[in-house]
mmCIF file of C-alpha atoms and ligand atoms in Angstrom:
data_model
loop_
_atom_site.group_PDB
_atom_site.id
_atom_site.type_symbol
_atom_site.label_atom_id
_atom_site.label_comp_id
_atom_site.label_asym_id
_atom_site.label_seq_id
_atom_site.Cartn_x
_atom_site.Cartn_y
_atom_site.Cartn_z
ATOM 1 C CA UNK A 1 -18.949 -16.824 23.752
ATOM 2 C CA UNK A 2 -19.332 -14.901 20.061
ATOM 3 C CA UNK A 3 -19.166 -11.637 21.862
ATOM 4 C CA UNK A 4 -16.034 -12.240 24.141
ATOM 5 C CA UNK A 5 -13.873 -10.932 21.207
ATOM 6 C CA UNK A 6 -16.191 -7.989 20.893
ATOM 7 C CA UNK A 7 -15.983 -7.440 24.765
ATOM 8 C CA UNK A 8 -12.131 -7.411 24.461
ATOM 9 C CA UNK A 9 -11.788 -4.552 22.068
ATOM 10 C CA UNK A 10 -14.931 -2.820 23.588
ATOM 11 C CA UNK A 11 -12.397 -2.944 27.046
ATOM 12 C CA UNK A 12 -9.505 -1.835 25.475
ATOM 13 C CA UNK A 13 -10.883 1.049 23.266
ATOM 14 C CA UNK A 14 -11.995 2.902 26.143
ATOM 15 C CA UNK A 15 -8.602 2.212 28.333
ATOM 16 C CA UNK A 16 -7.009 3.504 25.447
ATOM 17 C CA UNK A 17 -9.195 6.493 25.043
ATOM 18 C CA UNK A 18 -8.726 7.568 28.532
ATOM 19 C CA UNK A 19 -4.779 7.045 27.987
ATOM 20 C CA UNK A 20 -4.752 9.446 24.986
ATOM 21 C CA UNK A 21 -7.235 11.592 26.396
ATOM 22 C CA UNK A 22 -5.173 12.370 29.984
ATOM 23 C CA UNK A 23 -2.406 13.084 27.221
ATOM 24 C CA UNK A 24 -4.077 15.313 25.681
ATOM 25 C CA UNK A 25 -5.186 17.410 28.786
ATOM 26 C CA UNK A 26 -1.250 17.033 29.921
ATOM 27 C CA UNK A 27 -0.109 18.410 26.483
ATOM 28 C CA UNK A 28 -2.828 21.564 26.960
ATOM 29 C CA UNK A 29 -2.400 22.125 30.345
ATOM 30 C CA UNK A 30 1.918 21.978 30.233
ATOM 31 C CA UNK A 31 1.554 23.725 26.703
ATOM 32 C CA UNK A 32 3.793 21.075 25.550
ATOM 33 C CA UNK A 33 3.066 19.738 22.171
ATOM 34 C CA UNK A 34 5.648 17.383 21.538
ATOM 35 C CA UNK A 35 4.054 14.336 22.008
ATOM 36 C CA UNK A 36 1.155 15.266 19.687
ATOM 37 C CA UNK A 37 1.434 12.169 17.075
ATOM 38 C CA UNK A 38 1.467 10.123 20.047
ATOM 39 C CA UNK A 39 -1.558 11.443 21.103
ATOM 40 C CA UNK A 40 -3.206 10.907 18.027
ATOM 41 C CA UNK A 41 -2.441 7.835 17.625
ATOM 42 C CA UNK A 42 -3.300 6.330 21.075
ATOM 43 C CA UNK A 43 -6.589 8.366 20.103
ATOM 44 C CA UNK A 44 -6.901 6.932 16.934
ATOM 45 C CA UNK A 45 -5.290 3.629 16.522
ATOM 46 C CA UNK A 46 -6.195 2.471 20.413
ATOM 47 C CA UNK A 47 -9.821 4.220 20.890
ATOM 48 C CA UNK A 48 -11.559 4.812 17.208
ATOM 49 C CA UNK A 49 -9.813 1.477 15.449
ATOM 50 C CA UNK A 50 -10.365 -0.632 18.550
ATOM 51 C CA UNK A 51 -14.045 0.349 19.289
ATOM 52 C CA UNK A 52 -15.086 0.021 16.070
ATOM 53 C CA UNK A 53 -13.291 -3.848 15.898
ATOM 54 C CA UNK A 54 -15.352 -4.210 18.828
ATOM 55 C CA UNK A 55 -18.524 -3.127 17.457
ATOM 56 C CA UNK A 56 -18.044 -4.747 14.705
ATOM 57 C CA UNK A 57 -17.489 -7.946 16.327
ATOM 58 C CA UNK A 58 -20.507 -7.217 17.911
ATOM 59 C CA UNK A 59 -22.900 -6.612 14.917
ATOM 60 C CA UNK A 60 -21.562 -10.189 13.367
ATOM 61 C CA UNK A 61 -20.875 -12.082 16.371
ATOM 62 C CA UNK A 62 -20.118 -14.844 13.498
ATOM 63 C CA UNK A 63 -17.391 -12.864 11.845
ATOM 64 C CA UNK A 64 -15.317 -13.520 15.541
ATOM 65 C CA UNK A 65 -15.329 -17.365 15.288
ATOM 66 C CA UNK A 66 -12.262 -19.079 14.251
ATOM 67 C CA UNK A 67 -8.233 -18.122 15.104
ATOM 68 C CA UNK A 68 -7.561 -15.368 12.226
ATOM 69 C CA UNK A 69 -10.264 -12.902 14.967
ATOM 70 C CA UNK A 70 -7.410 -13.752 17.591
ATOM 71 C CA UNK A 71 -4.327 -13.303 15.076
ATOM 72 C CA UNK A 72 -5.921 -9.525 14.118
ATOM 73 C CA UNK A 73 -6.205 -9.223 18.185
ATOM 74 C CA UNK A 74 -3.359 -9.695 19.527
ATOM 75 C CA UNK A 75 -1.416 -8.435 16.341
ATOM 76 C CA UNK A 76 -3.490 -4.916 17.049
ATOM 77 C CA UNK A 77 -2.754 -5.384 20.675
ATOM 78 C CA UNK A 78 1.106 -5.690 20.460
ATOM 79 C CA UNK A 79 1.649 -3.680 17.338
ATOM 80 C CA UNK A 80 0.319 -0.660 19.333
ATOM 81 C CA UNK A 81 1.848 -1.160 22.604
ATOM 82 C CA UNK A 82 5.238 -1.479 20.894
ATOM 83 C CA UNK A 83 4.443 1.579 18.580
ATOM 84 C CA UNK A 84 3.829 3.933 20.934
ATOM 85 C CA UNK A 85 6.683 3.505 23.257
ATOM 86 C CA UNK A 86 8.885 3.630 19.913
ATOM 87 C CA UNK A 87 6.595 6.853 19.001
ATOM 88 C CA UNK A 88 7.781 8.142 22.207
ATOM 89 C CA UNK A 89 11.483 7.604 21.947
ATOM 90 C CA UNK A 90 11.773 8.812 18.907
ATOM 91 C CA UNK A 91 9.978 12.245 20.009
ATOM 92 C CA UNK A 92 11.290 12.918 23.201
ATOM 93 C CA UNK A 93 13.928 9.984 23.739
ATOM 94 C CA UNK A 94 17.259 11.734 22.795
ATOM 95 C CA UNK A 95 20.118 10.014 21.064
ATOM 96 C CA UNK A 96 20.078 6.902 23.652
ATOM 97 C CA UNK A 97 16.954 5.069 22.185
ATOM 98 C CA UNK A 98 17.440 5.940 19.305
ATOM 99 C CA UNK A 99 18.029 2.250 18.233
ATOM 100 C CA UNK A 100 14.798 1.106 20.210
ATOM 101 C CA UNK A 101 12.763 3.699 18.184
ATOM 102 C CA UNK A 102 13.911 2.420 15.242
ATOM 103 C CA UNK A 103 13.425 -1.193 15.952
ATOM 104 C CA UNK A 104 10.106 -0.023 17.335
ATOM 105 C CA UNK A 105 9.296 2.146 14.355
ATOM 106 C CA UNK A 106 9.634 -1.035 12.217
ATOM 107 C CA UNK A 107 8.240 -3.647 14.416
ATOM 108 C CA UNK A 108 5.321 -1.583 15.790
ATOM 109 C CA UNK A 109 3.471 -0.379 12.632
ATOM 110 C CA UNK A 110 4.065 -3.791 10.692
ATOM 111 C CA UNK A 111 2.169 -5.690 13.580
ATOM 112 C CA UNK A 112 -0.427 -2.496 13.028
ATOM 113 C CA UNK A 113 -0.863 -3.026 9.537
ATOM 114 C CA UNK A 114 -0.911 -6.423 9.402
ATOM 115 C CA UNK A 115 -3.701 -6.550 12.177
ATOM 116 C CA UNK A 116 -5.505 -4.302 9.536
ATOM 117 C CA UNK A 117 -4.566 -6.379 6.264
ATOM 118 C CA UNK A 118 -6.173 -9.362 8.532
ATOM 119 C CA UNK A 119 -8.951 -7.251 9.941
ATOM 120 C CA UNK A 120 -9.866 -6.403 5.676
ATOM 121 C CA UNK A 121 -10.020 -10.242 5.056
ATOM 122 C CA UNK A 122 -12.180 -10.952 8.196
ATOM 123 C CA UNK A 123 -14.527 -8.119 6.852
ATOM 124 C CA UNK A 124 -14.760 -9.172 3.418
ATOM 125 C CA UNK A 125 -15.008 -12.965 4.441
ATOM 126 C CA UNK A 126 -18.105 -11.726 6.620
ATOM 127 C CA UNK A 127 -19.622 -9.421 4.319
ATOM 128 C CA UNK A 128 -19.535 -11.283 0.843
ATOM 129 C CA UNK A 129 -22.138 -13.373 -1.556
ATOM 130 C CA UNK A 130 -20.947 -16.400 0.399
ATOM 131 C CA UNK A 131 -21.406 -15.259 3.944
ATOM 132 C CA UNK A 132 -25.100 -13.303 2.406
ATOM 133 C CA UNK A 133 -26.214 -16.937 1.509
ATOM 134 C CA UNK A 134 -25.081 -18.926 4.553
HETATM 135 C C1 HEM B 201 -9.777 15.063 26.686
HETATM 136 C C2 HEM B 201 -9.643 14.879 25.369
HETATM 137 C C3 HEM B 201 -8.555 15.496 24.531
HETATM 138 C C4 HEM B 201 -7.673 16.511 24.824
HETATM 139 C C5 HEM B 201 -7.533 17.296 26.131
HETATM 140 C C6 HEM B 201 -6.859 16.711 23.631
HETATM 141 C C7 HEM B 201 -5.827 17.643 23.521
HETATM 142 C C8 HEM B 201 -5.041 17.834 22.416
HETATM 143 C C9 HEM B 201 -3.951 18.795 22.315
HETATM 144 C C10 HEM B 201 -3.521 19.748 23.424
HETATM 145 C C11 HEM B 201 -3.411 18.680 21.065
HETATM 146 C C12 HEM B 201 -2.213 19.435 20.481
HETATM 147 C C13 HEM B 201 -2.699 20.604 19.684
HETATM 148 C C14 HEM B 201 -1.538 21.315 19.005
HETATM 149 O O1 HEM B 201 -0.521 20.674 18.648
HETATM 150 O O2 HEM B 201 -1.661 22.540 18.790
HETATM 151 C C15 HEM B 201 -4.150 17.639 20.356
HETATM 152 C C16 HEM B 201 -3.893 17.223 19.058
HETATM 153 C C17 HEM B 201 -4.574 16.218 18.407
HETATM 154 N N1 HEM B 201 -5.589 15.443 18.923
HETATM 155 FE FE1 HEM B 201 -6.388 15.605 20.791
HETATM 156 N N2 HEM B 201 -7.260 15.835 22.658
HETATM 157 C C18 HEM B 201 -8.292 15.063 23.155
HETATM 158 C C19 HEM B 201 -8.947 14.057 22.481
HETATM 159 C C20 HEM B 201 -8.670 13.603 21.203
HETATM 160 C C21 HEM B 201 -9.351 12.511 20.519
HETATM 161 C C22 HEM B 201 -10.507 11.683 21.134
HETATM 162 C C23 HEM B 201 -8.778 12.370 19.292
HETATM 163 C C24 HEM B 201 -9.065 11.411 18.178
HETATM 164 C C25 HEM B 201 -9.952 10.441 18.236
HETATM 165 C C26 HEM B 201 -7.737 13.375 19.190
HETATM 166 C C27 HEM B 201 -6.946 13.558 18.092
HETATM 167 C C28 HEM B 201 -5.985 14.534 17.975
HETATM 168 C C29 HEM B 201 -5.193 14.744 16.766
HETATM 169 C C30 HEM B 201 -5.307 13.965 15.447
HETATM 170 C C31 HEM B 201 -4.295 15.785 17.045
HETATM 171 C C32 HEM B 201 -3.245 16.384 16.119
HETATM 172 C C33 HEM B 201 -1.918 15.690 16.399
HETATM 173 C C34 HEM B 201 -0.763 16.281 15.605
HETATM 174 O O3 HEM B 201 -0.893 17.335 14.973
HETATM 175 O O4 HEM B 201 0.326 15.672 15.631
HETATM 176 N N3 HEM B 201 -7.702 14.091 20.365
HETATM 177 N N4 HEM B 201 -5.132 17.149 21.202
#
């Protein structure tokens, strides 16, 4: 039960990594470059961030109990799947989504870094005097 949230990130990371990675080898192999950032983000925000949630989750299966795990979830989970596209359209997208980039520029990273700001909270909630005692 403790380690479904850890199995959820564990799932995702590596879906994630294999996204940015077949990226990566289209970028080389097309010797097209333009959709680097997206690439290293889907790298880094979707494989390194999300594995190490997971492990985390899995190294203090306690730390996962409780609905703020779920809120830095699914707010990591949508803030990247709407940042990317918006990533994207901003890149390659041309002058007709432009408006959804923007949106998406906004929308996207604020889910992101909130998922973070609640991620910080979870850690120090698991890590402190309090939770050294219990
Ligand atoms: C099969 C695996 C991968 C391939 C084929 C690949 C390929 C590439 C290519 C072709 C570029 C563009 C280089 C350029 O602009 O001159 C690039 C950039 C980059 N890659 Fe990867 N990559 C892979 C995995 C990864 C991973 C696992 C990460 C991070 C965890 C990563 C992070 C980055 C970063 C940060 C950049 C620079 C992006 C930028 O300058 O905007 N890559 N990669």
């Amino acid at each position: 039960m403790d380690q479904q949230l850890s199995n959820r990130f564990l799932r995702l990371a590596v879906a994630f990594a294999l996204i940015g990675m077949v990226l990566g080898y289209w970028m080389g192999s097309s010797r097209d470059f333009t959709a680097s950032p997206v690439h290293a983000h889907i790298n880094l925000l979707g494989w390194v961030s999300m594995a190490l949630y997971g492990l985390f989750y899995r190294i203090l299966p306690q730390a996962a109990r409780g609905r703020l795990p779920q809120v830095h979830f699914w707010t990591a989970l949508i803030g990247l799947l709407i940042f990317m596209p918006a990533l994207t359209a901003e890149l390659i997208g041309g002058p007709a989504w432009a408006s959804f980039a923007h949106i998406g520029l906004i929308a996207g990273p604020t889910l992101t870094l909130l998922s973070m700001a609640v991620f910080a909270l979870i850690v120090f909630r698991a890590t402190g005097p309090r939770a050294a005692t219990a």
